[in-house]
mmCIF file of C-alpha atoms and ligand atoms in Angstrom:
data_model
loop_
_atom_site.group_PDB
_atom_site.id
_atom_site.type_symbol
_atom_site.label_atom_id
_atom_site.label_comp_id
_atom_site.label_asym_id
_atom_site.label_seq_id
_atom_site.Cartn_x
_atom_site.Cartn_y
_atom_site.Cartn_z
ATOM 1 C CA UNK J 1 -0.582 -26.388 67.679
ATOM 2 C CA UNK J 2 3.085 -27.252 66.768
ATOM 3 C CA UNK J 3 2.184 -30.647 65.227
ATOM 4 C CA UNK J 4 -0.405 -28.834 62.646
ATOM 5 C CA UNK J 5 2.173 -26.278 61.766
ATOM 6 C CA UNK J 6 4.650 -29.302 60.835
ATOM 7 C CA UNK J 7 1.868 -31.041 58.806
ATOM 8 C CA UNK J 8 1.175 -27.645 56.737
ATOM 9 C CA UNK J 9 4.668 -27.450 55.893
ATOM 10 C CA UNK J 10 5.040 -30.868 54.676
ATOM 11 C CA UNK J 11 2.072 -30.386 52.540
ATOM 12 C CA UNK J 12 3.268 -27.330 51.043
ATOM 13 C CA UNK J 13 6.661 -29.111 50.273
ATOM 14 C CA UNK J 14 4.821 -32.049 48.633
ATOM 15 C CA UNK J 15 2.746 -29.745 46.148
ATOM 16 C CA UNK J 16 5.805 -28.065 44.984
ATOM 17 C CA UNK J 17 6.308 -29.384 41.532
ATOM 18 C CA UNK J 18 9.448 -30.909 40.498
ATOM 19 C CA UNK J 19 12.095 -28.663 38.776
ATOM 20 C CA UNK J 20 15.653 -28.968 37.424
ATOM 21 C CA UNK J 21 18.205 -27.018 39.222
ATOM 22 C CA UNK J 22 20.772 -24.747 37.204
ATOM 23 C CA UNK J 23 23.189 -27.501 36.476
ATOM 24 C CA UNK J 24 20.647 -30.352 35.450
ATOM 25 C CA UNK J 25 19.189 -27.681 33.374
ATOM 26 C CA UNK J 26 22.494 -27.056 31.572
ATOM 27 C CA UNK J 27 23.217 -30.768 31.096
ATOM 28 C CA UNK J 28 19.957 -31.463 29.537
ATOM 29 C CA UNK J 29 20.100 -28.511 27.232
ATOM 30 C CA UNK J 30 23.502 -29.886 25.899
ATOM 31 C CA UNK J 31 21.967 -32.952 25.114
ATOM 32 C CA UNK J 32 19.146 -31.383 23.507
ATOM 33 C CA UNK J 33 21.367 -29.370 21.472
ATOM 34 C CA UNK J 34 23.075 -32.486 19.937
ATOM 35 C CA UNK J 35 19.559 -34.201 19.362
ATOM 36 C CA UNK J 36 18.081 -31.187 17.816
ATOM 37 C CA UNK J 37 15.360 -30.531 20.436
ATOM 38 C CA UNK J 38 14.173 -34.127 20.528
ATOM 39 C CA UNK J 39 13.971 -36.517 23.634
ATOM 40 C CA UNK J 40 13.367 -40.106 22.521
ATOM 41 C CA UNK J 41 11.121 -42.376 24.614
ATOM 42 C CA UNK J 42 14.484 -44.071 26.241
ATOM 43 C CA UNK J 43 15.846 -40.601 27.069
ATOM 44 C CA UNK J 44 12.408 -39.750 28.605
ATOM 45 C CA UNK J 45 12.405 -43.414 30.607
ATOM 46 C CA UNK J 46 15.952 -42.673 31.996
ATOM 47 C CA UNK J 47 15.237 -39.241 32.916
ATOM 48 C CA UNK J 48 12.168 -40.222 34.669
ATOM 49 C CA UNK J 49 13.999 -42.808 36.488
ATOM 50 C CA UNK J 50 17.034 -40.565 37.463
ATOM 51 C CA UNK J 51 14.890 -37.842 38.880
ATOM 52 C CA UNK J 52 11.913 -40.363 40.164
ATOM 53 C CA UNK J 53 9.282 -38.307 38.419
ATOM 54 C CA UNK J 54 6.258 -39.060 36.098
ATOM 55 C CA UNK J 55 6.402 -38.634 32.415
ATOM 56 C CA UNK J 56 4.060 -35.772 32.943
ATOM 57 C CA UNK J 57 6.057 -33.967 35.869
ATOM 58 C CA UNK J 58 9.019 -34.335 33.376
ATOM 59 C CA UNK J 59 7.355 -32.737 30.494
ATOM 60 C CA UNK J 60 6.591 -29.766 32.584
ATOM 61 C CA UNK J 61 10.104 -29.539 34.178
ATOM 62 C CA UNK J 62 11.512 -29.528 30.678
ATOM 63 C CA UNK J 63 9.575 -26.310 29.823
ATOM 64 C CA UNK J 64 12.377 -24.114 31.283
ATOM 65 C CA UNK J 65 14.734 -26.022 29.473
ATOM 66 C CA UNK J 66 12.974 -25.283 26.116
ATOM 67 C CA UNK J 67 12.898 -21.762 26.640
ATOM 68 C CA UNK J 68 16.681 -21.663 26.584
ATOM 69 C CA UNK J 69 16.423 -22.194 22.673
ATOM 70 C CA UNK J 70 14.526 -18.943 22.615
ATOM 71 C CA UNK J 71 15.923 -16.190 20.363
ATOM 72 C CA UNK J 72 14.127 -13.168 21.349
ATOM 73 C CA UNK J 73 16.137 -9.908 20.622
ATOM 74 C CA UNK J 74 12.972 -7.733 20.344
ATOM 75 C CA UNK J 75 10.830 -8.809 23.076
ATOM 76 C CA UNK J 76 13.352 -10.372 25.593
ATOM 77 C CA UNK J 77 10.695 -12.581 26.421
ATOM 78 C CA UNK J 78 11.743 -16.105 26.262
ATOM 79 C CA UNK J 79 9.177 -18.730 25.737
ATOM 80 C CA UNK J 80 9.483 -22.313 25.869
ATOM 81 C CA UNK J 81 7.026 -25.467 24.892
ATOM 82 C CA UNK J 82 7.356 -29.099 25.039
ATOM 83 C CA UNK J 83 5.107 -31.223 22.883
ATOM 84 C CA UNK J 84 4.441 -34.974 23.382
ATOM 85 C CA UNK J 85 3.777 -37.038 20.374
ATOM 86 C CA UNK J 86 3.994 -40.750 19.422
ATOM 87 C CA UNK J 87 6.189 -41.584 16.489
ATOM 88 C CA UNK J 88 5.573 -44.300 13.853
ATOM 89 C CA UNK J 89 6.905 -47.153 16.085
ATOM 90 C CA UNK J 90 4.328 -45.915 19.035
ATOM 91 C CA UNK J 91 7.073 -44.645 20.969
ATOM 92 C CA UNK J 92 6.535 -41.392 22.991
ATOM 93 C CA UNK J 93 8.950 -38.305 22.272
ATOM 94 C CA UNK J 94 9.128 -34.908 23.687
ATOM 95 C CA UNK J 95 9.439 -32.258 21.053
ATOM 96 C CA UNK J 96 11.063 -29.035 22.148
ATOM 97 C CA UNK J 97 10.139 -25.594 20.852
ATOM 98 C CA UNK J 98 11.052 -21.852 21.543
ATOM 99 C CA UNK J 99 10.140 -18.513 20.148
ATOM 100 C CA UNK J 100 12.402 -17.013 17.216
ATOM 101 C CA UNK J 101 12.168 -13.265 16.558
ATOM 102 C CA UNK J 102 14.023 -11.364 13.607
ATOM 103 C CA UNK J 103 15.440 -8.088 14.225
ATOM 104 C CA UNK J 104 14.390 -5.319 11.529
ATOM 105 C CA UNK J 105 11.759 -7.512 10.229
ATOM 106 C CA UNK J 106 7.998 -7.324 10.561
ATOM 107 C CA UNK J 107 6.720 -9.086 13.752
ATOM 108 C CA UNK J 108 4.350 -11.054 11.865
ATOM 109 C CA UNK J 109 7.742 -13.225 10.751
ATOM 110 C CA UNK J 110 8.070 -14.283 14.616
ATOM 111 C CA UNK J 111 7.876 -18.012 15.103
ATOM 112 C CA UNK J 112 6.045 -18.630 18.176
ATOM 113 C CA UNK J 113 7.241 -21.528 20.781
ATOM 114 C CA UNK J 114 4.096 -23.566 20.440
ATOM 115 C CA UNK J 115 4.402 -23.440 16.596
ATOM 116 C CA UNK J 116 8.228 -24.290 16.960
ATOM 117 C CA UNK J 117 7.433 -27.478 19.069
ATOM 118 C CA UNK J 118 4.541 -28.643 16.832
ATOM 119 C CA UNK J 119 6.620 -27.998 13.765
ATOM 120 C CA UNK J 120 9.415 -30.080 15.319
ATOM 121 C CA UNK J 121 7.030 -32.942 16.082
ATOM 122 C CA UNK J 122 5.591 -32.782 12.675
ATOM 123 C CA UNK J 123 8.906 -32.875 10.698
ATOM 124 C CA UNK J 124 10.417 -35.569 12.654
ATOM 125 C CA UNK J 125 7.786 -38.443 12.338
ATOM 126 C CA UNK J 126 5.124 -37.703 15.171
ATOM 127 C CA UNK J 127 2.010 -39.193 14.008
ATOM 128 C CA UNK J 128 -0.170 -36.542 16.502
ATOM 129 C CA UNK J 129 0.404 -34.288 19.317
ATOM 130 C CA UNK J 130 -1.451 -35.053 22.371
ATOM 131 C CA UNK J 131 -0.261 -32.720 24.820
ATOM 132 C CA UNK J 132 1.591 -29.357 24.940
ATOM 133 C CA UNK J 133 3.361 -27.839 28.126
ATOM 134 C CA UNK J 134 4.195 -23.986 27.662
ATOM 135 C CA UNK J 135 5.806 -21.478 29.826
ATOM 136 C CA UNK J 136 3.077 -19.031 29.394
ATOM 137 C CA UNK J 137 -0.503 -18.839 28.254
ATOM 138 C CA UNK J 138 -0.672 -19.369 24.576
ATOM 139 C CA UNK J 139 -1.536 -16.213 22.538
ATOM 140 C CA UNK J 140 -4.472 -16.000 20.282
ATOM 141 C CA UNK J 141 -2.432 -16.792 17.173
ATOM 142 C CA UNK J 142 -1.272 -19.938 18.725
ATOM 143 C CA UNK J 143 -4.463 -21.006 20.011
ATOM 144 C CA UNK J 144 -5.481 -20.700 16.226
ATOM 145 C CA UNK J 145 -2.367 -22.545 14.693
ATOM 146 C CA UNK J 146 -3.059 -25.558 17.315
ATOM 147 C CA UNK J 147 -6.884 -25.414 16.017
ATOM 148 C CA UNK J 148 -5.686 -26.998 12.851
ATOM 149 C CA UNK J 149 -4.293 -29.818 14.240
ATOM 150 C CA UNK J 150 -5.868 -33.404 13.884
ATOM 151 C CA UNK J 151 -5.969 -33.644 17.694
ATOM 152 C CA UNK J 152 -7.682 -30.133 18.210
ATOM 153 C CA UNK J 153 -10.756 -31.689 19.886
ATOM 154 C CA UNK J 154 -8.583 -33.324 22.600
ATOM 155 C CA UNK J 155 -5.349 -31.402 22.902
ATOM 156 C CA UNK J 156 -4.265 -30.715 26.390
ATOM 157 C CA UNK J 157 -2.541 -27.460 26.998
ATOM 158 C CA UNK J 158 -0.417 -27.463 30.388
ATOM 159 C CA UNK J 159 0.407 -24.267 31.683
ATOM 160 C CA UNK J 160 2.410 -23.709 34.986
ATOM 161 C CA UNK J 161 -0.575 -22.753 36.819
ATOM 162 C CA UNK J 162 -3.045 -25.520 35.540
ATOM 163 C CA UNK J 163 -4.067 -27.418 32.391
ATOM 164 C CA UNK J 164 -6.749 -26.743 29.969
ATOM 165 C CA UNK J 165 -8.006 -28.200 26.834
ATOM 166 C CA UNK J 166 -7.704 -26.016 23.636
ATOM 167 C CA UNK J 167 -11.449 -25.623 23.399
ATOM 168 C CA UNK J 168 -11.623 -24.101 26.682
ATOM 169 C CA UNK J 169 -8.944 -21.469 25.544
ATOM 170 C CA UNK J 170 -10.657 -21.116 21.867
ATOM 171 C CA UNK J 171 -14.432 -21.252 22.048
ATOM 172 C CA UNK J 172 -16.599 -20.940 19.065
ATOM 173 C CA UNK J 173 -13.585 -21.469 17.033
ATOM 174 C CA UNK J 174 -12.755 -20.850 13.300
ATOM 175 C CA UNK J 175 -11.113 -23.808 11.516
ATOM 176 C CA UNK J 176 -10.457 -25.901 8.516
ATOM 177 C CA UNK J 177 -13.842 -27.030 8.217
ATOM 178 C CA UNK J 178 -15.180 -23.645 7.873
ATOM 179 C CA UNK J 179 -13.350 -23.440 4.552
ATOM 180 C CA UNK J 180 -14.441 -26.751 3.403
ATOM 181 C CA UNK J 181 -11.177 -28.407 4.130
ATOM 182 C CA UNK J 182 -11.479 -31.744 5.492
ATOM 183 C CA UNK J 183 -7.680 -32.229 5.994
ATOM 184 C CA UNK J 184 -5.735 -31.152 8.982
ATOM 185 C CA UNK J 185 -2.212 -30.677 10.099
ATOM 186 C CA UNK J 186 -0.827 -34.319 10.785
ATOM 187 C CA UNK J 187 -3.584 -36.043 9.019
ATOM 188 C CA UNK J 188 -1.279 -37.924 7.160
ATOM 189 C CA UNK J 189 -3.202 -37.888 3.966
ATOM 190 C CA UNK J 190 -1.580 -40.156 1.261
ATOM 191 C CA UNK J 191 -0.819 -38.116 -1.870
ATOM 192 C CA UNK J 192 -0.092 -39.097 -5.381
ATOM 193 C CA UNK J 193 1.566 -35.925 -6.065
ATOM 194 C CA UNK J 194 5.083 -35.660 -7.573
ATOM 195 C CA UNK J 195 7.230 -33.124 -9.294
ATOM 196 C CA UNK J 196 8.334 -33.357 -12.941
ATOM 197 C CA UNK J 197 11.902 -33.359 -13.368
ATOM 198 C CA UNK J 198 13.583 -30.848 -11.067
ATOM 199 C CA UNK J 199 17.297 -29.849 -10.929
ATOM 200 C CA UNK J 200 17.082 -30.692 -7.163
ATOM 201 C CA UNK J 201 19.088 -33.696 -6.342
ATOM 202 C CA UNK J 202 17.801 -33.883 -2.650
ATOM 203 C CA UNK J 203 15.350 -36.244 -2.304
ATOM 204 C CA UNK J 204 14.484 -35.249 1.233
ATOM 205 C CA UNK J 205 13.691 -31.593 0.089
ATOM 206 C CA UNK J 206 11.444 -32.835 -2.506
ATOM 207 C CA UNK J 207 9.675 -35.026 -0.050
ATOM 208 C CA UNK J 208 9.475 -32.552 2.387
ATOM 209 C CA UNK J 209 7.785 -30.206 -0.194
ATOM 210 C CA UNK J 210 5.329 -33.000 -1.405
ATOM 211 C CA UNK J 211 4.397 -33.388 2.349
ATOM 212 C CA UNK J 212 3.621 -29.817 3.064
ATOM 213 C CA UNK J 213 0.381 -29.100 4.558
ATOM 214 C CA UNK J 214 -1.170 -26.613 2.101
ATOM 215 C CA UNK J 215 -4.799 -27.143 1.686
ATOM 216 C CA UNK J 216 -5.265 -23.277 0.924
ATOM 217 C CA UNK J 217 -2.574 -22.479 -1.697
ATOM 218 C CA UNK J 218 -1.503 -25.608 -3.055
ATOM 219 C CA UNK J 219 2.173 -24.583 -2.833
ATOM 220 C CA UNK J 220 3.843 -27.554 -2.059
ATOM 221 C CA UNK J 221 7.134 -26.057 -0.614
ATOM 222 C CA UNK J 222 10.024 -26.592 1.473
ATOM 223 C CA UNK J 223 13.267 -25.046 2.692
ATOM 224 C CA UNK J 224 16.749 -26.736 3.198
ATOM 225 C CA UNK J 225 19.088 -24.708 5.570
ATOM 226 C CA UNK J 226 22.960 -26.086 4.836
ATOM 227 C CA UNK J 227 25.569 -25.539 7.296
ATOM 228 C CA UNK J 228 29.486 -25.763 6.847
ATOM 229 C CA UNK J 229 30.059 -28.379 9.622
ATOM 230 C CA UNK J 230 26.381 -29.044 11.337
ATOM 231 C CA UNK J 231 24.684 -30.910 8.578
ATOM 232 C CA UNK J 232 21.283 -29.697 7.044
ATOM 233 C CA UNK J 233 18.030 -28.453 8.342
ATOM 234 C CA UNK J 234 14.700 -28.625 6.969
ATOM 235 C CA UNK J 235 11.448 -26.819 6.854
ATOM 236 C CA UNK J 236 7.958 -27.348 5.389
ATOM 237 C CA UNK J 237 5.202 -25.076 4.711
ATOM 238 C CA UNK J 238 2.179 -25.490 7.320
ATOM 239 C CA UNK J 239 -0.967 -23.285 6.300
ATOM 240 C CA UNK J 240 -3.678 -22.336 8.590
ATOM 241 C CA UNK J 241 -7.570 -21.620 8.106
ATOM 242 C CA UNK J 242 -7.007 -18.331 9.435
ATOM 243 C CA UNK J 243 -3.930 -17.671 7.009
ATOM 244 C CA UNK J 244 -1.938 -15.379 9.115
ATOM 245 C CA UNK J 245 -0.730 -18.032 11.676
ATOM 246 C CA UNK J 246 0.708 -20.170 8.876
ATOM 247 C CA UNK J 247 4.337 -21.186 9.162
ATOM 248 C CA UNK J 248 6.356 -20.665 6.127
ATOM 249 C CA UNK J 249 8.932 -23.332 4.906
ATOM 250 C CA UNK J 250 11.744 -20.740 5.909
ATOM 251 C CA UNK J 251 10.385 -20.051 9.394
ATOM 252 C CA UNK J 252 9.985 -23.824 9.823
ATOM 253 C CA UNK J 253 13.548 -24.410 8.802
ATOM 254 C CA UNK J 254 15.012 -21.611 10.861
ATOM 255 C CA UNK J 255 13.198 -22.830 13.994
ATOM 256 C CA UNK J 256 14.683 -26.128 13.336
ATOM 257 C CA UNK J 257 18.053 -24.778 13.066
ATOM 258 C CA UNK J 258 17.972 -22.766 16.426
ATOM 259 C CA UNK J 259 16.754 -26.199 18.045
ATOM 260 C CA UNK J 260 20.279 -27.166 17.492
ATOM 261 C CA UNK J 261 21.493 -24.365 19.637
ATOM 262 C CA UNK J 262 23.418 -22.812 16.661
ATOM 263 C CA UNK J 263 23.775 -18.943 15.672
ATOM 264 C CA UNK J 264 22.882 -17.847 12.325
ATOM 265 C CA UNK J 265 25.756 -16.153 10.942
ATOM 266 C CA UNK J 266 28.210 -16.412 7.686
ATOM 267 C CA UNK J 267 30.639 -18.976 9.604
ATOM 268 C CA UNK J 268 27.769 -21.676 10.171
ATOM 269 C CA UNK J 269 25.205 -21.200 7.534
ATOM 270 C CA UNK J 270 26.450 -21.806 3.886
ATOM 271 C CA UNK J 271 23.221 -21.651 1.919
ATOM 272 C CA UNK J 272 19.408 -21.616 1.827
ATOM 273 C CA UNK J 273 17.307 -23.589 -0.871
ATOM 274 C CA UNK J 274 13.504 -22.955 -1.258
ATOM 275 C CA UNK J 275 11.626 -25.350 -3.582
ATOM 276 C CA UNK J 276 8.200 -24.065 -4.568
ATOM 277 C CA UNK J 277 5.392 -25.398 -6.829
ATOM 278 C CA UNK J 278 5.065 -23.772 -10.276
ATOM 279 C CA UNK J 279 2.054 -21.618 -10.533
ATOM 280 C CA UNK J 280 1.478 -21.303 -6.880
ATOM 281 C CA UNK J 281 4.550 -19.604 -5.625
ATOM 282 C CA UNK J 282 4.128 -17.379 -2.568
ATOM 283 C CA UNK J 283 7.439 -17.749 -0.554
ATOM 284 C CA UNK J 284 10.229 -16.079 -2.399
ATOM 285 C CA UNK J 285 9.597 -12.546 -1.069
ATOM 286 C CA UNK J 286 8.993 -13.419 2.483
ATOM 287 C CA UNK J 287 12.258 -15.746 2.362
ATOM 288 C CA UNK J 288 14.266 -12.989 0.838
ATOM 289 C CA UNK J 289 12.969 -10.504 3.372
ATOM 290 C CA UNK J 290 13.668 -12.685 6.445
ATOM 291 C CA UNK J 291 17.099 -13.468 5.065
ATOM 292 C CA UNK J 292 17.896 -9.918 4.560
ATOM 293 C CA UNK J 293 17.326 -9.335 8.402
ATOM 294 C CA UNK J 294 20.722 -11.275 8.786
ATOM 295 C CA UNK J 295 24.252 -9.689 8.593
ATOM 296 C CA UNK J 296 26.049 -11.312 5.609
ATOM 297 C CA UNK J 297 23.120 -13.329 4.438
ATOM 298 C CA UNK J 298 23.913 -16.750 2.941
ATOM 299 C CA UNK J 299 23.746 -17.806 -0.627
ATOM 300 C CA UNK J 300 19.972 -18.243 -1.534
ATOM 301 C CA UNK J 301 18.723 -20.468 -4.289
ATOM 302 C CA UNK J 302 15.048 -20.397 -5.406
ATOM 303 C CA UNK J 303 13.740 -23.660 -7.299
ATOM 304 C CA UNK J 304 10.437 -23.755 -8.749
ATOM 305 C CA UNK J 305 8.966 -27.280 -9.884
ATOM 306 C CA UNK J 306 5.849 -28.284 -11.732
ATOM 307 C CA UNK J 307 3.554 -31.013 -10.477
ATOM 308 C CA UNK J 308 2.963 -33.677 -12.859
ATOM 309 C CA UNK J 309 -0.535 -35.090 -11.814
ATOM 310 C CA UNK J 310 -2.197 -31.681 -11.263
HETATM 311 ZN ZN1 LIG L 1 1.840 -17.564 20.332
#
């Protein structure tokens, strides 16, 4: 009788998933702020070694750390997500994400944690996202956002209680092909597009605009958020077949900014630059509106450039 009881307690102990204590969480959070929400393959290997866990156990344990990046003044619901992707060198990276809400703005402007993690992977060289671990079940909007990925058919969604694939959570789905679009987010399609002369002397901003995923409106656009002392942050436009879950270039740049653990205020943020495609502009009003939600919004520069080979 006693022996049985001991075995049962051992079993319970073994099934308890690995998690970081408060001190470990804070130390990883500090490292991630410096690395703008990304763990490289060597970071992942050394953490797996240090804590004697598998990569999968580490990914799941990182989710509560991702939630620490959340800015949720409205819901106070702090969501974290950690996407796994391979970079161009074939190395595994962890891309963190968290939800971002804007006070006094339409709720549709919110960036969801899953979007933030996938956007982080997309902007920072991941070739695809294979798995995403999330602190809570993804909302319908995020299921739709993930259905735009090149890996939608095989994407694994790891939740605290169990794992799913995307199609289990989004059966009979609507996607890019229903609109006759053969492209998808992360399809890395080679484009021959370029802008005619622009007044922008920031090659990165121009490249990010040209690499935007805009199969529905053709508005190749990107945003640069410049800070006084913490460098620049960039965002690119990622559209969605259901339109509403599209991530605007400003939302994309802001979620990158928050993954450095910074606060949006006039002491930190110097200026915002939005670059759009002439004839397809659709981001000016929404960008102005999001910026208006901040006290003392930064200088806002709006540039429009013409595509030469259109
Ligand atoms: Zn969501």
